[in-house]
Short mmCIF file of C-alpha atoms and ligand atoms in Angstrom, two decimals:
data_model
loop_
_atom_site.label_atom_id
_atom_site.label_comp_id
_atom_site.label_asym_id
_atom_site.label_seq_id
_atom_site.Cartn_x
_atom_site.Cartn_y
_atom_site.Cartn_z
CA UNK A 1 28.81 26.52 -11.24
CA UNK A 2 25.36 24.98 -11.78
CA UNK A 3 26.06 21.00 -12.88
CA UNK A 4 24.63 20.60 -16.47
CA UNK A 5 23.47 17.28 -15.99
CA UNK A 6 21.44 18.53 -12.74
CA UNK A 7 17.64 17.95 -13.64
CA UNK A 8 14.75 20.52 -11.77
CA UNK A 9 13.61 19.47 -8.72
CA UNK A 10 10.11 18.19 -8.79
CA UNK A 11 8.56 20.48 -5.84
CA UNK A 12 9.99 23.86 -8.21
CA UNK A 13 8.79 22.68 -11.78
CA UNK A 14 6.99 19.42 -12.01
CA UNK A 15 6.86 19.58 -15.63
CA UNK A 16 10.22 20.43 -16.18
CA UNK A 17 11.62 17.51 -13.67
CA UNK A 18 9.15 15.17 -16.13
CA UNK A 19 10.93 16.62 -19.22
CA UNK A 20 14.48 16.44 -17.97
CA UNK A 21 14.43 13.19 -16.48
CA UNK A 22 13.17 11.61 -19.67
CA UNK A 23 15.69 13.28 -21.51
CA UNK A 24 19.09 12.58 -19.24
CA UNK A 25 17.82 9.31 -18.67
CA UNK A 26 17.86 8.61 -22.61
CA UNK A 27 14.58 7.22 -22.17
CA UNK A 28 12.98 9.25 -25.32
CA UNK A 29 13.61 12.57 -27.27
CA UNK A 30 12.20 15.30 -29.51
CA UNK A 31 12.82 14.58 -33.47
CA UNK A 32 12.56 16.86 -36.18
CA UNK A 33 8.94 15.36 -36.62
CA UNK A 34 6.45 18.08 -34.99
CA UNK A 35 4.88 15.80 -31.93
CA UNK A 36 6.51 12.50 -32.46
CA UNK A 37 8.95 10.90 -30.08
CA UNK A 38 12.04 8.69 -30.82
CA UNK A 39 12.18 6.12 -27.27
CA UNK A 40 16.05 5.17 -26.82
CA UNK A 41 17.01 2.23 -26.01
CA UNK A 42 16.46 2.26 -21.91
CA UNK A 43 13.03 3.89 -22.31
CA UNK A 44 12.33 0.93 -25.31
CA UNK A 45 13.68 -1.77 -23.01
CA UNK A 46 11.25 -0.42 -19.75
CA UNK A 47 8.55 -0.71 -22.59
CA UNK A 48 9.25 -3.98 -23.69
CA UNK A 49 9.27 -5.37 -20.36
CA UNK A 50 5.99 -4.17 -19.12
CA UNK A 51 5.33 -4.76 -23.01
CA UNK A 52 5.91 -8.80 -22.39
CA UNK A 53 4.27 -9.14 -18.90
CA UNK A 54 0.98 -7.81 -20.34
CA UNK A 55 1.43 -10.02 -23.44
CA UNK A 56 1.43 -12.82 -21.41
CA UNK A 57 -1.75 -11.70 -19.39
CA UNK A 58 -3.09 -11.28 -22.97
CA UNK A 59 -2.53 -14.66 -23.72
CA UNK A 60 -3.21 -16.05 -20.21
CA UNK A 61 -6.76 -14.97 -20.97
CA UNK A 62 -7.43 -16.45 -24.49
CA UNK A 63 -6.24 -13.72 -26.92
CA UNK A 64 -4.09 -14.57 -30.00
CA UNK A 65 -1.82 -12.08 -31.58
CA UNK A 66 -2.66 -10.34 -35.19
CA UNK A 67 -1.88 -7.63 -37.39
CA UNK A 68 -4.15 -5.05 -39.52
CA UNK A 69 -2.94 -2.58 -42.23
CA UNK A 70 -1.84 0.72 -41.22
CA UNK A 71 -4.26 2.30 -43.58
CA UNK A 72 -7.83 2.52 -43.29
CA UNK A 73 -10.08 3.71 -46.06
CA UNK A 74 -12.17 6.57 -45.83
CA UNK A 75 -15.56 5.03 -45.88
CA UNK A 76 -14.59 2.34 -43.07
CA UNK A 77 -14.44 5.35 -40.84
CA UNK A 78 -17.58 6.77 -41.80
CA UNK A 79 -19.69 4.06 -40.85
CA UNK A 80 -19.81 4.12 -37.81
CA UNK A 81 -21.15 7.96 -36.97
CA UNK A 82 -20.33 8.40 -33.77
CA UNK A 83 -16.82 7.02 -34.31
CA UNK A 84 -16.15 9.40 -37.20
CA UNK A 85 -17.43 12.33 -35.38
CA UNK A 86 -14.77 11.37 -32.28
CA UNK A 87 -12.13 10.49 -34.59
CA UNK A 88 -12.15 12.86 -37.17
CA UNK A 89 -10.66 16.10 -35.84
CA UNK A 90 -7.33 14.25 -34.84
CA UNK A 91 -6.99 11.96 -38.08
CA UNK A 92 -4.26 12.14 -40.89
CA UNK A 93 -4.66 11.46 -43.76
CA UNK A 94 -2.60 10.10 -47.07
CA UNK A 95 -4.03 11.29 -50.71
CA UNK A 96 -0.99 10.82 -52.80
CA UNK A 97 0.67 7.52 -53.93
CA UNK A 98 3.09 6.58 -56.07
CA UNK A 99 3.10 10.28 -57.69
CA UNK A 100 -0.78 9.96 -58.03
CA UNK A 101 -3.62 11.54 -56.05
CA UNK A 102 -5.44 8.28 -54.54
CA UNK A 103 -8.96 7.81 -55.86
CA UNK A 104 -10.22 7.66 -52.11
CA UNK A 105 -7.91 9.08 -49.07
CA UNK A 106 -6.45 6.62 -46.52
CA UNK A 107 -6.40 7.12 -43.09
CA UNK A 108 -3.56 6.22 -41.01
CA UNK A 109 -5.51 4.05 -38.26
CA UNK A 110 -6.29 5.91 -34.91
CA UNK A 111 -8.12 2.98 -34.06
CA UNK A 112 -8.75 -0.36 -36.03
CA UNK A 113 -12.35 -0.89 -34.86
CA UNK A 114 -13.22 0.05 -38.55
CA UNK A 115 -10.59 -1.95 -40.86
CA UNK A 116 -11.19 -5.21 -38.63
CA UNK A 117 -14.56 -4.87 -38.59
CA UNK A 118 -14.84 -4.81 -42.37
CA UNK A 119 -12.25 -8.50 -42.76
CA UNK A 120 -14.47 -9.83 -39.51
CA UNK A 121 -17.65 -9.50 -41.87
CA UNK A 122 -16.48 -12.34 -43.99
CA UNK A 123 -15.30 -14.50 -41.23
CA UNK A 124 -17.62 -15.07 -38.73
CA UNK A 125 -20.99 -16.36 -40.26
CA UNK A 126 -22.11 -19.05 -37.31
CA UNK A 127 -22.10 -19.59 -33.94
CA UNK A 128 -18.72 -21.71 -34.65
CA UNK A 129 -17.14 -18.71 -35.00
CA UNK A 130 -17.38 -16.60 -31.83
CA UNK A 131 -15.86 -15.73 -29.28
CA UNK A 132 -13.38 -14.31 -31.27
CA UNK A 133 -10.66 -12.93 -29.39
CA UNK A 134 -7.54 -11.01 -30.86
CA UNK A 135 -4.88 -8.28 -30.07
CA UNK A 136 -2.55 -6.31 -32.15
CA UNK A 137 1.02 -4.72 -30.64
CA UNK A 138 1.13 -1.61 -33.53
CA UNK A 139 1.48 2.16 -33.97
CA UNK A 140 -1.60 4.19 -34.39
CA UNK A 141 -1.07 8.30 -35.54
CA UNK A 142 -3.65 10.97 -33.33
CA UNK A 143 -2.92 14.49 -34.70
CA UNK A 144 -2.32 16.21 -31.01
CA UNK A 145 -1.70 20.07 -31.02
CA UNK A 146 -0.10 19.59 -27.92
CA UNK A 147 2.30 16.79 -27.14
CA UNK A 148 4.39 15.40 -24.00
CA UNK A 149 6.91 12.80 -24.22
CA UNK A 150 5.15 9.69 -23.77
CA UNK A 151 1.80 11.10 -22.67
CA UNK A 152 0.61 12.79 -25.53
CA UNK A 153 2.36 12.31 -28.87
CA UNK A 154 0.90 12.03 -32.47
CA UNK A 155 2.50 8.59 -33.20
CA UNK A 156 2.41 6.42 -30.23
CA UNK A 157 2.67 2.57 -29.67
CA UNK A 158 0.01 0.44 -27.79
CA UNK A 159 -2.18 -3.01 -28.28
CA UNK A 160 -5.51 -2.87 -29.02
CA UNK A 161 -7.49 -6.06 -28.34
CA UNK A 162 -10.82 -6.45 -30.44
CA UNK A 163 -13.38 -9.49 -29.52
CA UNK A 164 -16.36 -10.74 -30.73
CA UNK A 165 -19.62 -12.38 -28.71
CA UNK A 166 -22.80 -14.12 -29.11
CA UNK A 167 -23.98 -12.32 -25.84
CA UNK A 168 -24.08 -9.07 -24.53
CA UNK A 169 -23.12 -10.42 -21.22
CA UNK A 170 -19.97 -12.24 -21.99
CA UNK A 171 -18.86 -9.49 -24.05
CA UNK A 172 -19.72 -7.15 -20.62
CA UNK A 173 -17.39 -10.07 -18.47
CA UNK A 174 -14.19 -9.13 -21.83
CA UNK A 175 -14.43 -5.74 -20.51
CA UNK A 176 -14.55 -6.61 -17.05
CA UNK A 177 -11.56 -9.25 -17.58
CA UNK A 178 -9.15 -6.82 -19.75
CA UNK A 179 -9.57 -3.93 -17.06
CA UNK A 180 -8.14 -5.87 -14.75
CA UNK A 181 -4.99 -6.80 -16.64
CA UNK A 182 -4.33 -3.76 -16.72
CA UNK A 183 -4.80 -3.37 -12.95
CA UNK A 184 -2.75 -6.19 -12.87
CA UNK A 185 -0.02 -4.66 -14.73
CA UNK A 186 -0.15 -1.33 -13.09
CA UNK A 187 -0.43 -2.68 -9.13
CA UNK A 188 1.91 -6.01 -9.72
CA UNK A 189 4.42 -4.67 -11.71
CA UNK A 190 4.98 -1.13 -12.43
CA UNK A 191 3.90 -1.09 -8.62
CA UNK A 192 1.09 1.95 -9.05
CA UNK A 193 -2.06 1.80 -7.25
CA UNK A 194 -5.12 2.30 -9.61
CA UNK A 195 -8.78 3.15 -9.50
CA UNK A 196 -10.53 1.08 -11.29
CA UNK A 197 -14.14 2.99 -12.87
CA UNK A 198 -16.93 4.00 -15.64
CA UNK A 199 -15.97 6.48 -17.31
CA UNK A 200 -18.93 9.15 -18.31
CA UNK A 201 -21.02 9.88 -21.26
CA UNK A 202 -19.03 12.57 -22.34
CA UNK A 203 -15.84 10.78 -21.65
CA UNK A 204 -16.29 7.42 -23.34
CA UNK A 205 -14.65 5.88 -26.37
CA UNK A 206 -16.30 7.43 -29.40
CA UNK A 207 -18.97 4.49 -30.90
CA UNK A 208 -18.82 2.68 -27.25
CA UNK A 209 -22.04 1.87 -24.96
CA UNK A 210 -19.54 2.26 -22.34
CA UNK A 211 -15.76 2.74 -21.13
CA UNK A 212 -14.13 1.70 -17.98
CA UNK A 213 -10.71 2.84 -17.02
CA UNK A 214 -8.08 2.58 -14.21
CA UNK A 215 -7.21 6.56 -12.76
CA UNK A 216 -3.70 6.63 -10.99
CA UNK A 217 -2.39 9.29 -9.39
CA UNK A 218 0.80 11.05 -9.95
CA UNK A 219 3.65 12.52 -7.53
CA UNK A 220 2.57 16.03 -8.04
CA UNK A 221 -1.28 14.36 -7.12
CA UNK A 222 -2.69 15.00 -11.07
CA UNK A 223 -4.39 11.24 -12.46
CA UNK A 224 -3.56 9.57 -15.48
CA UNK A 225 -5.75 7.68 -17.14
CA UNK A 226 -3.94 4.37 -17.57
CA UNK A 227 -5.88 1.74 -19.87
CA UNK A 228 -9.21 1.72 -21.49
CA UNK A 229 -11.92 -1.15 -22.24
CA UNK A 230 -15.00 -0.69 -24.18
CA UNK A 231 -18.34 -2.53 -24.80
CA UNK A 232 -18.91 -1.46 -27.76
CA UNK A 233 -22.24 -3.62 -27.73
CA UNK A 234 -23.68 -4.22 -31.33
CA UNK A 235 -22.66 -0.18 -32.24
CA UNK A 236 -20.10 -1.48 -35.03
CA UNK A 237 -21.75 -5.21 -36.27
CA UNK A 238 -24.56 -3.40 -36.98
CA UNK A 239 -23.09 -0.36 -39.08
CA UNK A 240 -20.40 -3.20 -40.78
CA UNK A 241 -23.28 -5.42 -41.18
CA UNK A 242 -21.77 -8.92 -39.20
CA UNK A 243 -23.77 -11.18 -38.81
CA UNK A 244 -23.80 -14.68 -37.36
CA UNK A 245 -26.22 -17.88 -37.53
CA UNK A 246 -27.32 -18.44 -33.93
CA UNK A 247 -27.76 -22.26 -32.97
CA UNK A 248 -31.77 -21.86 -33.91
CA UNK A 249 -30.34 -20.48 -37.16
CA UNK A 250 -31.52 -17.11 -37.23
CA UNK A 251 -29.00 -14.44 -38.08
CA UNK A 252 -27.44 -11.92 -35.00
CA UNK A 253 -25.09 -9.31 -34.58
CA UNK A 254 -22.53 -10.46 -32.38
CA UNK A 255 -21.26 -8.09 -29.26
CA UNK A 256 -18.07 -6.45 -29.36
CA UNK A 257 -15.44 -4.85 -27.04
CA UNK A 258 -11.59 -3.19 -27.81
CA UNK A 259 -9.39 -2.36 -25.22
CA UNK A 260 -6.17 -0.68 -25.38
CA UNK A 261 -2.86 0.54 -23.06
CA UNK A 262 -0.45 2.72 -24.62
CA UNK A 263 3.21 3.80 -24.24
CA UNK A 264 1.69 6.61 -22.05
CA UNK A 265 1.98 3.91 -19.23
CA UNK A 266 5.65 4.58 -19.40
CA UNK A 267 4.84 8.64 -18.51
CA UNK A 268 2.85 7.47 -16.09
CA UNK A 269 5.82 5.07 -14.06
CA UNK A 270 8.14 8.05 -14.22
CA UNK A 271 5.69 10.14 -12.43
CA UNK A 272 4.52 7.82 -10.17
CA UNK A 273 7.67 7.14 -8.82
CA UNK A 274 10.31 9.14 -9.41
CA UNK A 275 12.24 12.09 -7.00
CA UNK A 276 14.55 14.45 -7.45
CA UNK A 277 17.11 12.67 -8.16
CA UNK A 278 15.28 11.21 -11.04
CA UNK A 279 13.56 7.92 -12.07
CA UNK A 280 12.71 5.62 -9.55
CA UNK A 281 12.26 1.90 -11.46
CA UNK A 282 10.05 -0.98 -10.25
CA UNK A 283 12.07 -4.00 -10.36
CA UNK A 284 10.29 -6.25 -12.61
CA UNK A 285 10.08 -4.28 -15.47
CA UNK A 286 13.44 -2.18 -14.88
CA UNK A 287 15.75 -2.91 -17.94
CA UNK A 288 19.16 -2.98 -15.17
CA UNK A 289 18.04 -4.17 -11.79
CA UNK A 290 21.28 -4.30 -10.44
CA UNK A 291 24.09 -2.27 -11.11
CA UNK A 292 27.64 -2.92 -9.63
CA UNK A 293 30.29 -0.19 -9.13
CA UNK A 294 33.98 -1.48 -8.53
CA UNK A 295 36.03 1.06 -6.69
CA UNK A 296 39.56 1.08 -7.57
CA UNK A 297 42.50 2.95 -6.62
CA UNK A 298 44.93 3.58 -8.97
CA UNK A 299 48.22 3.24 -6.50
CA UNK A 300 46.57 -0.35 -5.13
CA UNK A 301 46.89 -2.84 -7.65
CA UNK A 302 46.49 -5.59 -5.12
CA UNK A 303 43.25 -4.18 -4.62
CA UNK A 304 42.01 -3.83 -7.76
CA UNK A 305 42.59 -7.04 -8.67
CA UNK A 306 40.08 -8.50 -5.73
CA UNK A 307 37.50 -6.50 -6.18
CA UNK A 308 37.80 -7.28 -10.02
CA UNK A 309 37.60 -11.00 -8.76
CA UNK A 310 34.56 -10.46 -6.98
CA UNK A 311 33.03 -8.09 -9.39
CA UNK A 312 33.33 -10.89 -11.89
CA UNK A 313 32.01 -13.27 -9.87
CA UNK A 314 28.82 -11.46 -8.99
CA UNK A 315 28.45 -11.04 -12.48
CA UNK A 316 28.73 -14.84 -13.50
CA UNK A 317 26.49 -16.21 -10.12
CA UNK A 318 23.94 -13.67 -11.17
CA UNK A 319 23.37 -14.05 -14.76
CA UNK A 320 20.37 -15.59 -16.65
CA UNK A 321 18.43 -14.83 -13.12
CA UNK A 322 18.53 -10.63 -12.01
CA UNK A 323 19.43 -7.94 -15.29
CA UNK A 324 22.67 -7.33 -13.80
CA UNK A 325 25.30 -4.70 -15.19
CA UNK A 326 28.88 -3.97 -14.04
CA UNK A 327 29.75 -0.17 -14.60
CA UNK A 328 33.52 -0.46 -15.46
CA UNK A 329 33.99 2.95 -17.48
CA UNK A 330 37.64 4.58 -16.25
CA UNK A 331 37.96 8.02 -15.78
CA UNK A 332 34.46 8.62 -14.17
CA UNK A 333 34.43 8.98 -10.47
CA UNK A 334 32.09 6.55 -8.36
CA UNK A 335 29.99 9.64 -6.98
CA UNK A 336 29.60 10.55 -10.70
CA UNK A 337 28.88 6.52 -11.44
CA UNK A 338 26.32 6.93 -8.49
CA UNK A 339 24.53 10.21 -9.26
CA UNK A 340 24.01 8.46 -13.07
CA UNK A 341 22.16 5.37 -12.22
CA UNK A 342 20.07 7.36 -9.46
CA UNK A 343 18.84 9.00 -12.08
CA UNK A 344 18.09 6.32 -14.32
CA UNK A 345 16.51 4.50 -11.25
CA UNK A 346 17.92 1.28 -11.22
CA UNK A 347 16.60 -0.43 -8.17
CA UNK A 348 19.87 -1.39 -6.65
CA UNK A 349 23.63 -0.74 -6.59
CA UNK A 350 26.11 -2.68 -5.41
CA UNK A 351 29.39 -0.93 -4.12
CA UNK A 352 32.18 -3.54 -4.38
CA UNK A 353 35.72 -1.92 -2.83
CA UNK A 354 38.71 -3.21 -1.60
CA UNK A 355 37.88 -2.35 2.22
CA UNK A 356 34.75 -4.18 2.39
CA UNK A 357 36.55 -7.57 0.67
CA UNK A 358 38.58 -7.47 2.85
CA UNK A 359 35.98 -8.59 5.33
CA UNK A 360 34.26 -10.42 2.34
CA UNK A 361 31.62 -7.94 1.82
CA UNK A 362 30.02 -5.68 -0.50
CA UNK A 363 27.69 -2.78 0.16
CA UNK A 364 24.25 -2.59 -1.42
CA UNK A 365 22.23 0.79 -1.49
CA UNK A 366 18.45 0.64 -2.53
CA UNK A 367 17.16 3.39 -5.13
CA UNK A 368 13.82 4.14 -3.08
CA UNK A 369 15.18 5.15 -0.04
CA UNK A 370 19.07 5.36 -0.09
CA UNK A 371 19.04 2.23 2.82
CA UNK A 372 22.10 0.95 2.70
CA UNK A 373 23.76 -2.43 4.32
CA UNK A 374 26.98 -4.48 4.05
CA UNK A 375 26.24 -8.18 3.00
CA UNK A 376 28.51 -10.93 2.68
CA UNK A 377 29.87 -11.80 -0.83
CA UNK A 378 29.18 -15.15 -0.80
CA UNK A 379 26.05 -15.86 -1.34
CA UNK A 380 25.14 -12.42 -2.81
CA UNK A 381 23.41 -13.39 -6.10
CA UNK A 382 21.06 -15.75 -4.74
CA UNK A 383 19.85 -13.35 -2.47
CA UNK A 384 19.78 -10.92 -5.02
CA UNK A 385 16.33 -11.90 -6.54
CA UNK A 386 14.70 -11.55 -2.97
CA UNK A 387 16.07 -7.99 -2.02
CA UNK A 388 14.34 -6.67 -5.58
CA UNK A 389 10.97 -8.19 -4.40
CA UNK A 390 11.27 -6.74 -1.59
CA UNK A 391 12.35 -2.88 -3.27
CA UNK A 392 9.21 -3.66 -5.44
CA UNK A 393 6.54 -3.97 -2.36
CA UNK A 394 8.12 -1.32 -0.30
CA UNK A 395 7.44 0.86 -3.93
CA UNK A 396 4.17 -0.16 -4.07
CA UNK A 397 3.51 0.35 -0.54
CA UNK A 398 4.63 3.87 -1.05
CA UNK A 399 2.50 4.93 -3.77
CA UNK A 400 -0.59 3.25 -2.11
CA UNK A 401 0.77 5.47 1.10
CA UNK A 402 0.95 8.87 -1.40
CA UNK A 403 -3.14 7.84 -2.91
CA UNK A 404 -4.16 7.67 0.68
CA UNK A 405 -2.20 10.70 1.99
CA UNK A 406 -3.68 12.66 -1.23
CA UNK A 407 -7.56 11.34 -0.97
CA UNK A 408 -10.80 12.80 0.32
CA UNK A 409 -14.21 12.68 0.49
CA UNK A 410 -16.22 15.74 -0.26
CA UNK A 411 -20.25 16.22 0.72
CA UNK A 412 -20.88 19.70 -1.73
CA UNK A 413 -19.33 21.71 -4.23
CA UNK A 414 -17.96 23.65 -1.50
CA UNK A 415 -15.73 21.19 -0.03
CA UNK A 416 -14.89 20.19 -3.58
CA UNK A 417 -13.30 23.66 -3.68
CA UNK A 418 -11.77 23.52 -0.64
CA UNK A 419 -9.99 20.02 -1.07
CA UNK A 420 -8.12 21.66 -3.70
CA UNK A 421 -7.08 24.98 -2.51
CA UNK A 422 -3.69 23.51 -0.83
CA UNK A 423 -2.71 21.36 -3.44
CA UNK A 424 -4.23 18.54 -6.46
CA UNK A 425 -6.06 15.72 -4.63
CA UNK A 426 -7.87 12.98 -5.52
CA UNK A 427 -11.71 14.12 -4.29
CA UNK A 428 -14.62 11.19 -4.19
CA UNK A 429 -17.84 11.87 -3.18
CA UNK A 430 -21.31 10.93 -4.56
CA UNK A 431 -22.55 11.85 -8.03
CA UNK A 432 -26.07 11.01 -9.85
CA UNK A 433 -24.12 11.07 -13.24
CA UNK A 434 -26.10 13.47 -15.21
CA UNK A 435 -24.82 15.65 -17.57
CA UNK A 436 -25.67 18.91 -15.71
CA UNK A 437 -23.70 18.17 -13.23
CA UNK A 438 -20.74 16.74 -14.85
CA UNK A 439 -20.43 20.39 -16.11
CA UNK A 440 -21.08 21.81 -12.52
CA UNK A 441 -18.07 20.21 -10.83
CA UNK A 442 -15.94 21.17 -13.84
CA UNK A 443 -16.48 24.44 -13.44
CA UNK A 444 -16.47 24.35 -9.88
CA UNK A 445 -12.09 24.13 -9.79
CA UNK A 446 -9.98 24.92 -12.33
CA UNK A 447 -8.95 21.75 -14.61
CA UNK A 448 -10.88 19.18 -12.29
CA UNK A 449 -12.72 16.81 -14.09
CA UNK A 450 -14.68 13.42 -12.90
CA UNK A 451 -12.12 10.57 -13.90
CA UNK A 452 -14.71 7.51 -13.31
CA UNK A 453 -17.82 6.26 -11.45
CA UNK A 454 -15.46 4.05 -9.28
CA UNK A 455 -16.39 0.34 -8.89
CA UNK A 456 -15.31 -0.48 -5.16
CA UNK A 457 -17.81 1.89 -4.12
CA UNK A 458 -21.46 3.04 -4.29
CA UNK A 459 -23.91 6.21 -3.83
CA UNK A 460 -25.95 4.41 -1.76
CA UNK A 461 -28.56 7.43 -2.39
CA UNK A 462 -26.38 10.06 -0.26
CA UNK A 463 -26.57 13.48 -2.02
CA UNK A 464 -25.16 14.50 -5.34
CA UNK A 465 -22.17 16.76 -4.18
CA UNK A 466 -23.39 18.91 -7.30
CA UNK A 467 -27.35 19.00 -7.16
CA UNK A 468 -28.05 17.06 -4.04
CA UNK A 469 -30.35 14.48 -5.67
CA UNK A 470 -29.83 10.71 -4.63
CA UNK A 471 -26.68 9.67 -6.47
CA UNK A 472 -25.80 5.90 -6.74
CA UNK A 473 -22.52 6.38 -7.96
CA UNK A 474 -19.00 7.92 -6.41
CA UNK A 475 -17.02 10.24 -8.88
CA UNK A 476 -13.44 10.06 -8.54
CA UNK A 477 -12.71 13.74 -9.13
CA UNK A 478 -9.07 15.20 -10.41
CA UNK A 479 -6.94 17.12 -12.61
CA UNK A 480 -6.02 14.69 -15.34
CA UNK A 481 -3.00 14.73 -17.31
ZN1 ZN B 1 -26.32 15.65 -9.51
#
């Protein structure tokens, strides 16, 4: 008999694995509602933690908190054309109200460039008032015809920070600051290597001089784009007509950037990490970092009542410092108790049974690698803390071990092709950024695309891999989720 609660094995379906772990792990589910998720609790509570830590990065940095309207009126979005031509194939829209057809339709915000633009042109008339600096937590709606738990659905949540500068250069150092919060968030805490880059013409934010983005790579060696900052350099002031009074008192358009990180970072942790046995959960943003089984025997009441003892006092040292959680259900075997927070990739479990007490013990088992070592009870919770740190860098040492494993360098189109015949890689190799080209390596392998110009290295005028022109930039090349 085939265990229902068994989820695919990622080597024989990848995408099945993604879809089954997300739903036996209650992290989200289908609704009724064609393309829009409902997160449960555990997958809202892994949000909200990675949620808080980039808050405070957000804040760290200067930013303060707002909130726009969900709707956006139809002219807002035309002003800006480039942003309307991006936008509009994936925008819905509300006509009716109140039993009435609305004079002019409403968009429900993709983006808020457009509605914040349009309150910013009444506040900020003078120097005084810039940098301004602000972030919104909200929903935004993109009409997908194809959707993915977490990674591509029509309603999704994210932030979107918007600023405001007198110069072109400080709004170039926003970008530059913002990408790396999200580097920071990615490599510090949900423990994934990125690759930090420029995106392309033809891949940049619709209305945006440019776009940089961190690439990471997935188990099954596909990238996901994980966060996006703009410079949207004087694009929007100029079509909303902002204007400041520069100290010499002569009116400018100020500079402007928006950056943004969506839910899809939670798609991207579960396939960065996770196994066969399911999710695999970095410890500073897993919602249960600890989880302690008591094994009782029915015929030992003795027993049960130490390891009750100690189960209770693990549970009292450790509170208020590691998101600890006793699993006391009856009637559920501890293999069963096991197997259940494998899958939901709590970092570590802590076996407390009457044997091991009686040599004042308790075994711990780590989620990454199944390790497992008897410690002493005493003393248990305050070492609790450092055994997650040290789960969390042996995480993040594997990933960077899987980019490493999974990268190469390619000279020519050729090689391009053949870096790809075993299986997905991440392929780098120099690029002189023209369109041409851009097309060349797409249709060079099936579903590879160039992810971003990558920042921690350079051309150095070696030959494009597509037309063998001097290239000054590398192209981190990849299928792309
Ligand atoms: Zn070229």
């Amino acid at each position: 008999m085939t265990d229902p609660k068994a989820i695919t094995r990622q080597s024989d379906d990848f995408d099945r694995w993604y879809v089954d772990v997300v739903l036996r792990a209650e992290l989200a589910d289908y609704t009724p509602i064609r393309g829009c998720m409902v997160i449960r609790p555990y997958g809202f509570a892994l949000w909200e933690n990675s949620q808080r830590a980039l808050d405070d990065m957000i804040k760290r940095t200067g930013h303060s908190n707002m909130y726009f309207p969900l709707f956006i009126p139809e002219a807002f979005l035309q002003k800006e054309a480039e942003h309307v031509e991006g936008f509009a194939p994936e925008v819905a829209w509300v006509t009716h109200g109140g039993g009435k057809e609305l004079e002019e339709r409403l968009a429900i915000r993709p983006t808020s460039e457009s509605i914040i633009c349009s309150l910013y042109r009444d506040w900020i008339n003078s120097w005084r008032d810039l940098p301004v600096k602000i972030n919104q937590w909200c929903n935004v709606v993109r009409w997908e015809k194809r959707t993915r738990l977490f990674l591509r659905t029509t309603e999704f949540l994210w932030q979107e920070g918007h600023t405001f500068h007198a110069t072109d250069e400080e709004a170039a150092e926003e970008v530059a600051t913002m990408l790396d919060c999200y580097r920071e968030l990615a490599e510090d805490w949900l423990a994934i290597p990125v690759i930090p880059g420029r995106k392309t013409e033809s891949e940049k934010f619709a209305g945006a001089r440019y776009t940089d983005s961190i690439e990471a790579m997935m188990a099954d060696g596909w990238a996901l784009q994980a966060g996006t900052s703009h410079h949207l350099a004087q694009n929007f002031t100029r079509a909303f007509d902002i204007t400041y009074s520069d100290t010499a008192n002569e009116l400018q358009y100020p500079y402007q950037t928006s950056w943004g990180l969506s839910t899809r970072i939670i798609g991207g942790l579960i396939m960065a990490h996770g196994d066969d046995a399911g999710l695999i959960l970095p410890p500073r943003v897993a919602p249960i970092q600890a989880i302690v089984v008591p094994i009782v025997r029915s015929n030992d009441p003795d027993g049960a009542a130490l390891v009750d003892d100690a189960v209770t006092r693990i549970e009292r040292e450790a509170a208020g410092t590691v998101r600890l959680r006793v699993d006391r259900r009856d009637g559920m075997r501890p293999g069963e108790k096991y197997a259940e927070w494998e899958l939901r990739g709590v970092p570590l479990r802590i076996v407390v049974g009457a044997k091991d007490l009686a040599a004042q013990q308790v075994t711990l088992v780590r989620r990454l690698d199944g390790e497992q070592r008897t410690v002493p009870l005493e003393g248990l919770a305050v070492r609790l803390p450092g055994l997650l740190d040290e789960t969390q860098t042996a995480l993040r040492a594997r990933a960077q071990r899987m980019l490493d494993e999974r990268s190469v360098d390619v000279r020519d189109l050729d090689e391009l092709v053949a870096a790809f015949e075993e299986r997905p890689v991440f392929a780098s190799g120099p690029f002189c950024n023209t369109p041409d080209c851009e097309v060349q390596i797409k249709a060079a392998v099936h579903a590879v695309s160039v992810r971003n110009l990558r920042f921690d290295r350079t051309g150095d005028g070696a030959r494009c891999i597509a037309c063998g022109q001097p290239a000054n930039h590398v192209a981190l090349m990849a299928r792309a989720y």
